[in-house]
PDB file of C-alpha atoms in Angstrom:
ATOM      1  CA  MET A   1     -82.129 177.440  35.121  1.00 59.00           C
ATOM      2  CA  GLU A   2     -78.813 175.629  35.224  1.00 58.00           C
ATOM      3  CA  ASP A   3     -77.631 174.367  38.560  1.00 60.00           C
ATOM      4  CA  GLN A   4     -73.877 173.932  38.048  1.00 56.00           C
ATOM      5  CA  ASN A   5     -73.483 172.371  41.450  1.00 59.00           C
ATOM      6  CA  SER A   6     -75.667 169.364  40.797  1.00 66.00           C
ATOM      7  CA  GLY A   7     -75.284 169.232  37.010  1.00 78.00           C
ATOM      8  CA  LEU A   8     -78.953 169.819  36.288  1.00 88.00           C
ATOM      9  CA  THR A   9     -80.875 172.229  34.100  1.00 92.00           C
ATOM     10  CA  VAL A  10     -84.389 172.775  35.396  1.00 94.00           C
ATOM     11  CA  SER A  11     -87.249 174.295  33.386  1.00 94.00           C
ATOM     12  CA  THR A  12     -91.035 174.232  33.371  1.00 93.00           C
ATOM     13  CA  THR A  13     -93.096 173.210  30.348  1.00 91.00           C
ATOM     14  CA  ASP A  14     -96.901 172.822  30.303  1.00 87.00           C
ATOM     15  CA  GLY A  15     -97.039 172.452  34.081  1.00 90.00           C
ATOM     16  CA  ALA A  16     -94.337 169.807  34.177  1.00 95.00           C
ATOM     17  CA  THR A  17     -90.862 170.254  35.586  1.00 96.00           C
ATOM     18  CA  VAL A  18     -88.254 169.155  33.076  1.00 96.00           C
ATOM     19  CA  VAL A  19     -84.856 168.310  34.488  1.00 96.00           C
ATOM     20  CA  GLU A  20     -81.999 167.806  32.085  1.00 94.00           C
ATOM     21  CA  MET A  21     -78.966 165.943  33.332  1.00 90.00           C
ATOM     22  CA  THR A  22     -76.030 167.976  32.083  1.00 85.00           C
ATOM     23  CA  HIS A  23     -73.254 165.673  33.291  1.00 79.00           C
ATOM     24  CA  ARG A  24     -72.193 162.938  30.879  1.00 79.00           C
ATOM     25  CA  LYS A  25     -71.465 160.512  33.701  1.00 74.00           C
ATOM     26  CA  ILE A  26     -73.693 159.997  36.708  1.00 70.00           C
ATOM     27  CA  LEU A  27     -71.183 157.934  38.612  1.00 65.00           C
ATOM     28  CA  ASP A  28     -69.685 159.989  41.349  1.00 72.00           C
ATOM     29  CA  GLU A  29     -71.345 159.467  44.746  1.00 75.00           C
ATOM     30  CA  ILE A  30     -71.134 163.110  45.729  1.00 75.00           C
ATOM     31  CA  ASN A  31     -72.647 164.181  42.430  1.00 82.00           C
ATOM     32  CA  ILE A  32     -75.379 161.544  42.704  1.00 87.00           C
ATOM     33  CA  SER A  33     -76.172 162.729  46.206  1.00 87.00           C
ATOM     34  CA  ARG A  34     -76.467 166.353  45.010  1.00 88.00           C
ATOM     35  CA  ILE A  35     -78.713 165.352  42.110  1.00 92.00           C
ATOM     36  CA  GLY A  36     -80.908 163.330  44.479  1.00 93.00           C
ATOM     37  CA  GLU A  37     -81.200 166.207  46.925  1.00 93.00           C
ATOM     38  CA  ARG A  38     -82.133 168.638  44.149  1.00 93.00           C
ATOM     39  CA  LEU A  39     -84.708 166.288  42.630  1.00 95.00           C
ATOM     40  CA  ASN A  40     -86.252 165.478  45.994  1.00 95.00           C
ATOM     41  CA  ALA A  41     -86.474 169.217  46.734  1.00 95.00           C
ATOM     42  CA  ILE A  42     -88.307 169.749  43.417  1.00 95.00           C
ATOM     43  CA  VAL A  43     -90.723 166.949  44.319  1.00 96.00           C
ATOM     44  CA  ALA A  44     -91.251 168.391  47.807  1.00 95.00           C
ATOM     45  CA  GLU A  45     -92.108 171.828  46.380  1.00 93.00           C
ATOM     46  CA  SER A  46     -95.073 170.519  44.409  1.00 93.00           C
ATOM     47  CA  ASP A  47     -98.413 169.182  45.668  1.00 93.00           C
ATOM     48  CA  THR A  48     -98.647 166.721  42.791  1.00 95.00           C
ATOM     49  CA  PRO A  49     -95.280 166.646  41.066  1.00 96.00           C
ATOM     50  CA  LYS A  50     -95.062 166.108  37.330  1.00 97.00           C
ATOM     51  CA  LEU A  51     -91.453 165.455  36.563  1.00 97.00           C
ATOM     52  CA  VAL A  52     -89.543 164.651  33.376  1.00 98.00           C
ATOM     53  CA  LEU A  53     -85.904 163.596  33.641  1.00 97.00           C
ATOM     54  CA  ASP A  54     -84.015 163.995  30.379  1.00 96.00           C
ATOM     55  CA  PHE A  55     -80.965 161.725  30.037  1.00 95.00           C
ATOM     56  CA  GLU A  56     -79.867 162.855  26.568  1.00 94.00           C
ATOM     57  CA  ASN A  57     -76.387 163.862  27.768  1.00 91.00           C
ATOM     58  CA  VAL A  58     -75.816 160.851  29.985  1.00 92.00           C
ATOM     59  CA  SER A  59     -73.519 158.118  28.684  1.00 90.00           C
ATOM     60  CA  HIS A  60     -72.624 156.362  31.958  1.00 89.00           C
ATOM     61  CA  MET A  61     -74.538 155.538  35.115  1.00 89.00           C
ATOM     62  CA  SER A  62     -73.773 153.477  38.188  1.00 90.00           C
ATOM     63  CA  SER A  63     -76.036 151.377  40.392  1.00 93.00           C
ATOM     64  CA  SER A  64     -75.902 154.202  42.960  1.00 92.00           C
ATOM     65  CA  ALA A  65     -77.556 156.502  40.422  1.00 93.00           C
ATOM     66  CA  LEU A  66     -80.271 153.894  39.859  1.00 95.00           C
ATOM     67  CA  GLY A  67     -80.836 153.803  43.606  1.00 95.00           C
ATOM     68  CA  MET A  68     -81.171 157.577  43.702  1.00 95.00           C
ATOM     69  CA  LEU A  69     -83.779 157.447  40.909  1.00 96.00           C
ATOM     70  CA  ILE A  70     -85.747 154.771  42.777  1.00 97.00           C
ATOM     71  CA  THR A  71     -85.867 156.996  45.853  1.00 96.00           C
ATOM     72  CA  VAL A  72     -87.029 160.016  43.821  1.00 97.00           C
ATOM     73  CA  HIS A  73     -89.654 157.839  42.130  1.00 97.00           C
ATOM     74  CA  LYS A  74     -90.927 156.701  45.539  1.00 96.00           C
ATOM     75  CA  HIS A  75     -91.282 160.313  46.717  1.00 97.00           C
ATOM     76  CA  VAL A  76     -93.166 161.247  43.526  1.00 97.00           C
ATOM     77  CA  ARG A  77     -95.592 158.352  43.970  1.00 96.00           C
ATOM     78  CA  GLU A  78     -96.160 159.220  47.625  1.00 96.00           C
ATOM     79  CA  LYS A  79     -97.571 162.545  46.392  1.00 96.00           C
ATOM     80  CA  ASP A  80     -99.615 160.922  43.614  1.00 96.00           C
ATOM     81  CA  GLY A  81     -97.320 162.572  41.109  1.00 97.00           C
ATOM     82  CA  SER A  82     -95.860 161.281  37.908  1.00 97.00           C
ATOM     83  CA  LEU A  83     -92.266 160.738  36.824  1.00 98.00           C
ATOM     84  CA  TRP A  84     -91.127 160.094  33.268  1.00 98.00           C
ATOM     85  CA  LEU A  85     -87.599 159.366  32.085  1.00 98.00           C
ATOM     86  CA  CYS A  86     -86.693 160.186  28.496  1.00 98.00           C
ATOM     87  CA  ASN A  87     -83.912 160.268  25.896  1.00 97.00           C
ATOM     88  CA  ILE A  88     -82.101 157.350  27.502  1.00 97.00           C
ATOM     89  CA  GLN A  89     -79.217 156.153  25.336  1.00 96.00           C
ATOM     90  CA  PRO A  90     -79.432 152.479  24.275  1.00 96.00           C
ATOM     91  CA  SER A  91     -76.456 151.399  26.403  1.00 95.00           C
ATOM     92  CA  ILE A  92     -78.007 152.968  29.504  1.00 95.00           C
ATOM     93  CA  TYR A  93     -81.447 151.601  28.657  1.00 96.00           C
ATOM     94  CA  GLU A  94     -79.887 148.135  28.613  1.00 96.00           C
ATOM     95  CA  VAL A  95     -78.879 148.676  32.264  1.00 96.00           C
ATOM     96  CA  PHE A  96     -82.528 149.426  33.053  1.00 97.00           C
ATOM     97  CA  VAL A  97     -83.595 146.239  31.267  1.00 97.00           C
ATOM     98  CA  ILE A  98     -80.971 144.042  32.981  1.00 96.00           C
ATOM     99  CA  THR A  99     -82.044 145.345  36.381  1.00 97.00           C
ATOM    100  CA  ARG A 100     -85.759 145.196  35.387  1.00 97.00           C
ATOM    101  CA  LEU A 101     -86.084 148.861  36.307  1.00 97.00           C
ATOM    102  CA  ASN A 102     -87.688 149.481  32.928  1.00 97.00           C
ATOM    103  CA  GLU A 103     -90.703 147.768  34.535  1.00 97.00           C
ATOM    104  CA  ILE A 104     -90.748 150.255  37.414  1.00 96.00           C
ATOM    105  CA  PHE A 105     -90.085 153.518  35.600  1.00 98.00           C
ATOM    106  CA  GLN A 106     -92.197 155.159  32.920  1.00 98.00           C
ATOM    107  CA  ILE A 107     -89.780 155.688  30.026  1.00 98.00           C
ATOM    108  CA  ALA A 108     -90.434 157.781  26.916  1.00 98.00           C
ATOM    109  CA  LYS A 109     -88.308 157.950  23.786  1.00 97.00           C
ATOM    110  CA  SER A 110     -88.288 161.738  23.654  1.00 97.00           C
ATOM    111  CA  ARG A 111     -88.951 164.716  25.896  1.00 96.00           C
ATOM    112  CA  GLN A 112     -91.946 165.596  23.744  1.00 96.00           C
ATOM    113  CA  GLU A 113     -93.442 162.139  24.223  1.00 97.00           C
ATOM    114  CA  ALA A 114     -92.905 162.372  27.990  1.00 97.00           C
ATOM    115  CA  LEU A 115     -94.621 165.766  28.117  1.00 96.00           C
ATOM    116  CA  GLU A 116     -97.537 164.444  26.066  1.00 96.00           C
ATOM    117  CA  GLN A 117     -97.964 161.626  28.576  1.00 94.00           C
ATOM    118  CA  LEU A 118     -98.105 164.144  31.399  1.00 93.00           C
ATOM    119  CA  ALA A 119    -100.504 166.525  29.663  1.00 88.00           C
TER     120      ALA A 119
ATOM    121  CA  MET B   1     -51.513 136.182  26.207  1.00 56.00           C
ATOM    122  CA  VAL B   2     -50.441 137.872  29.416  1.00 60.00           C
ATOM    123  CA  GLY B   3     -49.549 141.526  29.407  1.00 67.00           C
ATOM    124  CA  LEU B   4     -47.879 143.672  31.986  1.00 84.00           C
ATOM    125  CA  VAL B   5     -49.696 143.531  35.301  1.00 91.00           C
ATOM    126  CA  ARG B   6     -50.084 146.988  36.756  1.00 94.00           C
ATOM    127  CA  LYS B   7     -51.009 147.706  40.342  1.00 95.00           C
ATOM    128  CA  VAL B   8     -52.573 150.861  41.769  1.00 95.00           C
ATOM    129  CA  VAL B   9     -53.138 151.193  45.520  1.00 96.00           C
ATOM    130  CA  ILE B  10     -55.628 153.827  46.604  1.00 96.00           C
ATOM    131  CA  ALA B  11     -57.082 155.187  49.828  1.00 96.00           C
ATOM    132  CA  SER B  12     -60.722 154.431  50.625  1.00 95.00           C
ATOM    133  CA  LYS B  13     -61.985 157.562  48.898  1.00 90.00           C
ATOM    134  CA  LEU B  14     -64.232 157.628  45.849  1.00 86.00           C
ATOM    135  CA  ALA B  15     -62.201 160.443  44.288  1.00 84.00           C
ATOM    136  CA  GLU B  16     -59.156 158.153  44.435  1.00 88.00           C
ATOM    137  CA  ALA B  17     -61.139 155.461  42.662  1.00 90.00           C
ATOM    138  CA  ARG B  18     -61.712 157.774  39.699  1.00 86.00           C
ATOM    139  CA  LYS B  19     -57.954 158.209  39.251  1.00 87.00           C
ATOM    140  CA  ALA B  20     -57.403 154.449  39.360  1.00 91.00           C
ATOM    141  CA  GLU B  21     -60.214 153.943  36.850  1.00 92.00           C
ATOM    142  CA  ASP B  22     -58.667 156.482  34.509  1.00 92.00           C
ATOM    143  CA  ALA B  23     -55.344 154.606  34.553  1.00 92.00           C
ATOM    144  CA  LEU B  24     -57.041 151.332  33.622  1.00 95.00           C
ATOM    145  CA  LEU B  25     -59.352 152.821  31.019  1.00 94.00           C
ATOM    146  CA  ARG B  26     -56.403 154.480  29.291  1.00 94.00           C
ATOM    147  CA  GLU B  27     -54.982 150.993  28.750  1.00 94.00           C
ATOM    148  CA  VAL B  28     -58.319 149.709  27.484  1.00 95.00           C
ATOM    149  CA  ARG B  29     -58.575 152.558  24.969  1.00 94.00           C
ATOM    150  CA  ARG B  30     -54.968 152.096  23.913  1.00 94.00           C
ATOM    151  CA  CYS B  31     -55.707 148.457  23.124  1.00 95.00           C
ATOM    152  CA  GLY B  32     -58.562 149.466  20.804  1.00 93.00           C
ATOM    153  CA  TYR B  33     -61.541 147.947  22.624  1.00 95.00           C
ATOM    154  CA  SER B  34     -64.990 148.630  21.182  1.00 94.00           C
ATOM    155  CA  ASP B  35     -67.257 151.218  22.772  1.00 92.00           C
ATOM    156  CA  SER B  36     -69.595 148.525  24.121  1.00 93.00           C
ATOM    157  CA  VAL B  37     -66.747 146.628  25.806  1.00 96.00           C
ATOM    158  CA  LEU B  38     -65.365 149.888  27.156  1.00 95.00           C
ATOM    159  CA  PHE B  39     -68.811 150.696  28.580  1.00 94.00           C
ATOM    160  CA  ALA B  40     -68.977 147.253  30.230  1.00 96.00           C
ATOM    161  CA  ILE B  41     -65.523 147.501  31.776  1.00 97.00           C
ATOM    162  CA  LYS B  42     -66.149 151.028  33.028  1.00 94.00           C
ATOM    163  CA  LEU B  43     -69.430 150.006  34.629  1.00 95.00           C
ATOM    164  CA  ALA B  44     -68.010 146.901  36.324  1.00 96.00           C
ATOM    165  CA  LEU B  45     -64.921 148.759  37.483  1.00 96.00           C
ATOM    166  CA  GLU B  46     -67.034 151.524  38.962  1.00 92.00           C
ATOM    167  CA  GLU B  47     -69.214 149.038  40.822  1.00 95.00           C
ATOM    168  CA  GLY B  48     -66.267 146.966  42.025  1.00 96.00           C
ATOM    169  CA  LEU B  49     -64.311 149.933  43.350  1.00 95.00           C
ATOM    170  CA  ASN B  50     -67.385 151.501  44.943  1.00 93.00           C
ATOM    171  CA  ASN B  51     -68.163 148.220  46.708  1.00 95.00           C
ATOM    172  CA  ALA B  52     -64.569 147.909  47.950  1.00 97.00           C
ATOM    173  CA  ILE B  53     -64.512 151.453  49.313  1.00 95.00           C
ATOM    174  CA  LYS B  54     -68.062 151.698  50.659  1.00 93.00           C
ATOM    175  CA  HIS B  55     -68.896 148.183  51.819  1.00 94.00           C
ATOM    176  CA  GLY B  56     -65.486 146.500  52.067  1.00 97.00           C
ATOM    177  CA  ASN B  57     -63.396 149.164  53.760  1.00 98.00           C
ATOM    178  CA  ALA B  58     -66.402 151.191  54.977  1.00 96.00           C
ATOM    179  CA  TYR B  59     -64.507 154.398  54.028  1.00 95.00           C
ATOM    180  CA  ASP B  60     -61.894 153.589  56.699  1.00 96.00           C
ATOM    181  CA  PRO B  61     -58.999 155.993  56.009  1.00 92.00           C
ATOM    182  CA  ASP B  62     -56.533 153.412  57.354  1.00 96.00           C
ATOM    183  CA  LYS B  63     -57.595 150.783  54.838  1.00 97.00           C
ATOM    184  CA  MET B  64     -56.491 150.674  51.211  1.00 98.00           C
ATOM    185  CA  VAL B  65     -57.921 149.261  47.994  1.00 97.00           C
ATOM    186  CA  GLU B  66     -55.655 147.511  45.541  1.00 97.00           C
ATOM    187  CA  LEU B  67     -56.467 147.523  41.835  1.00 97.00           C
ATOM    188  CA  GLU B  68     -54.452 145.190  39.610  1.00 97.00           C
ATOM    189  CA  PHE B  69     -54.990 145.007  35.896  1.00 97.00           C
ATOM    190  CA  ASP B  70     -53.549 143.303  32.893  1.00 97.00           C
ATOM    191  CA  VAL B  71     -54.963 144.588  29.611  1.00 96.00           C
ATOM    192  CA  THR B  72     -54.027 143.058  26.279  1.00 96.00           C
ATOM    193  CA  PRO B  73     -55.754 143.548  22.913  1.00 95.00           C
ATOM    194  CA  GLN B  74     -57.545 140.231  23.603  1.00 95.00           C
ATOM    195  CA  GLN B  75     -58.784 140.602  27.164  1.00 97.00           C
ATOM    196  CA  ALA B  76     -58.801 142.679  30.310  1.00 97.00           C
ATOM    197  CA  ARG B  77     -58.158 141.029  33.676  1.00 98.00           C
ATOM    198  CA  ILE B  78     -58.952 143.151  36.709  1.00 98.00           C
ATOM    199  CA  THR B  79     -58.546 142.335  40.393  1.00 98.00           C
ATOM    200  CA  ILE B  80     -59.917 144.553  43.172  1.00 98.00           C
ATOM    201  CA  THR B  81     -58.933 143.791  46.758  1.00 98.00           C
ATOM    202  CA  ASP B  82     -60.086 145.614  49.870  1.00 98.00           C
ATOM    203  CA  GLN B  83     -59.008 145.235  53.481  1.00 98.00           C
ATOM    204  CA  GLY B  84     -62.467 144.663  54.907  1.00 97.00           C
ATOM    205  CA  GLU B  85     -63.829 141.547  56.562  1.00 97.00           C
ATOM    206  CA  GLY B  86     -65.279 140.258  53.306  1.00 96.00           C
ATOM    207  CA  PHE B  87     -68.764 139.002  52.567  1.00 96.00           C
ATOM    208  CA  ASP B  88     -70.638 136.151  50.943  1.00 95.00           C
ATOM    209  CA  PRO B  89     -71.685 137.324  47.458  1.00 94.00           C
ATOM    210  CA  ASP B  90     -74.164 134.432  47.206  1.00 92.00           C
ATOM    211  CA  ALA B  91     -76.016 135.825  50.231  1.00 93.00           C
ATOM    212  CA  VAL B  92     -76.789 139.130  48.475  1.00 93.00           C
ATOM    213  CA  PRO B  93     -80.510 139.174  47.547  1.00 94.00           C
ATOM    214  CA  ASP B  94     -81.361 139.015  43.857  1.00 95.00           C
ATOM    215  CA  PRO B  95     -82.185 142.650  42.966  1.00 96.00           C
ATOM    216  CA  THR B  96     -84.309 141.502  40.025  1.00 96.00           C
ATOM    217  CA  ALA B  97     -86.661 139.456  42.219  1.00 96.00           C
ATOM    218  CA  ASP B  98     -90.108 141.067  42.340  1.00 96.00           C
ATOM    219  CA  GLU B  99     -89.851 141.813  46.055  1.00 96.00           C
ATOM    220  CA  ASN B 100     -86.482 143.570  45.639  1.00 96.00           C
ATOM    221  CA  LEU B 101     -87.149 145.593  42.495  1.00 94.00           C
ATOM    222  CA  GLU B 102     -87.736 148.839  44.341  1.00 93.00           C
ATOM    223  CA  ARG B 103     -84.874 148.529  46.798  1.00 93.00           C
ATOM    224  CA  PRO B 104     -82.509 151.446  46.196  1.00 90.00           C
ATOM    225  CA  CYS B 105     -79.338 149.355  46.553  1.00 90.00           C
ATOM    226  CA  GLY B 106     -77.883 145.918  45.848  1.00 91.00           C
ATOM    227  CA  ARG B 107     -77.425 146.030  42.058  1.00 95.00           C
ATOM    228  CA  GLY B 108     -73.647 146.393  41.802  1.00 95.00           C
ATOM    229  CA  ILE B 109     -72.701 142.715  41.847  1.00 96.00           C
ATOM    230  CA  MET B 110     -75.412 141.679  39.412  1.00 96.00           C
ATOM    231  CA  LEU B 111     -74.349 144.427  36.994  1.00 97.00           C
ATOM    232  CA  MET B 112     -70.741 143.236  37.179  1.00 97.00           C
ATOM    233  CA  ARG B 113     -71.921 139.687  36.444  1.00 97.00           C
ATOM    234  CA  ALA B 114     -74.107 140.892  33.584  1.00 97.00           C
ATOM    235  CA  TYR B 115     -71.382 142.904  31.862  1.00 97.00           C
ATOM    236  CA  MET B 116     -68.235 140.859  32.531  1.00 98.00           C
ATOM    237  CA  ASP B 117     -67.385 137.439  31.072  1.00 98.00           C
ATOM    238  CA  LYS B 118     -66.227 136.181  34.466  1.00 98.00           C
ATOM    239  CA  VAL B 119     -66.656 137.478  38.030  1.00 98.00           C
ATOM    240  CA  GLU B 120     -65.019 135.501  40.831  1.00 98.00           C
ATOM    241  CA  TYR B 121     -64.740 136.270  44.532  1.00 98.00           C
ATOM    242  CA  ASN B 122     -62.179 134.738  46.868  1.00 98.00           C
ATOM    243  CA  ARG B 123     -63.413 132.669  49.807  1.00 97.00           C
ATOM    244  CA  ARG B 124     -63.205 135.593  52.230  1.00 97.00           C
ATOM    245  CA  GLY B 125     -65.088 137.886  49.878  1.00 97.00           C
ATOM    246  CA  ASN B 126     -62.678 140.796  49.929  1.00 98.00           C
ATOM    247  CA  ARG B 127     -61.239 140.225  46.467  1.00 98.00           C
ATOM    248  CA  VAL B 128     -63.041 140.143  43.136  1.00 98.00           C
ATOM    249  CA  ARG B 129     -61.515 139.080  39.849  1.00 98.00           C
ATOM    250  CA  LEU B 130     -63.093 140.328  36.638  1.00 98.00           C
ATOM    251  CA  LEU B 131     -62.432 139.146  33.118  1.00 98.00           C
ATOM    252  CA  LYS B 132     -63.655 140.717  29.889  1.00 98.00           C
ATOM    253  CA  HIS B 133     -62.800 139.555  26.400  1.00 96.00           C
ATOM    254  CA  ASN B 134     -62.418 142.098  23.628  1.00 93.00           C
ATOM    255  CA  ARG B 135     -64.972 140.982  21.081  1.00 84.00           C
TER     256      ARG B 135
END
């Protein structure tokens, strides 16, 4: 289901919720806030959330977007859930490495690999 | 080599920042910068303008943000000035320290430093100068 408002496409595969970021740039504060609200609502709906965030379309991210992801990650862990990020472009992955957030997040190369980890 | 210095003054609104960014990035593209340098400039510009609007001017509608830029095929010089009280950038906690890794904020300055060749604040802390070479 595509949520035009927040720029997300949400689907369910093998018990996991897969969220595809449809916006190329996750920069705008209002957009980041909407994405965060939507993701936190998805986490809240599940007893033990299994979430995959697919970044294939994303070519730019700001530190505010990283902050939003950290908050979502915290909510997932509070419910003993699992969050995987996947399909992160090399330039964006470098941002994760520079900020050491690659040590916090579970990151898979592909959506398939992320789903296998959650299975 | 010094090019033409352009100045854009914007209100303390993030939507205004996007327009200012577009003006600068058009110059960067026109000068034929590589994709990786373009990515770096865009990231640093985004962080710098966000900081000026959110933390510097605290979204005060009476305060403005000034963006000055001078882009040549060799380098991009960018200055962002807000009308806030300023801050001490050295007092900002290191977001890559173990104890700060999971804090949701505080990464903007370190990302600017990581992606730009030079990042300098004035004494008051309400103006940041960024330099990026095209290589």
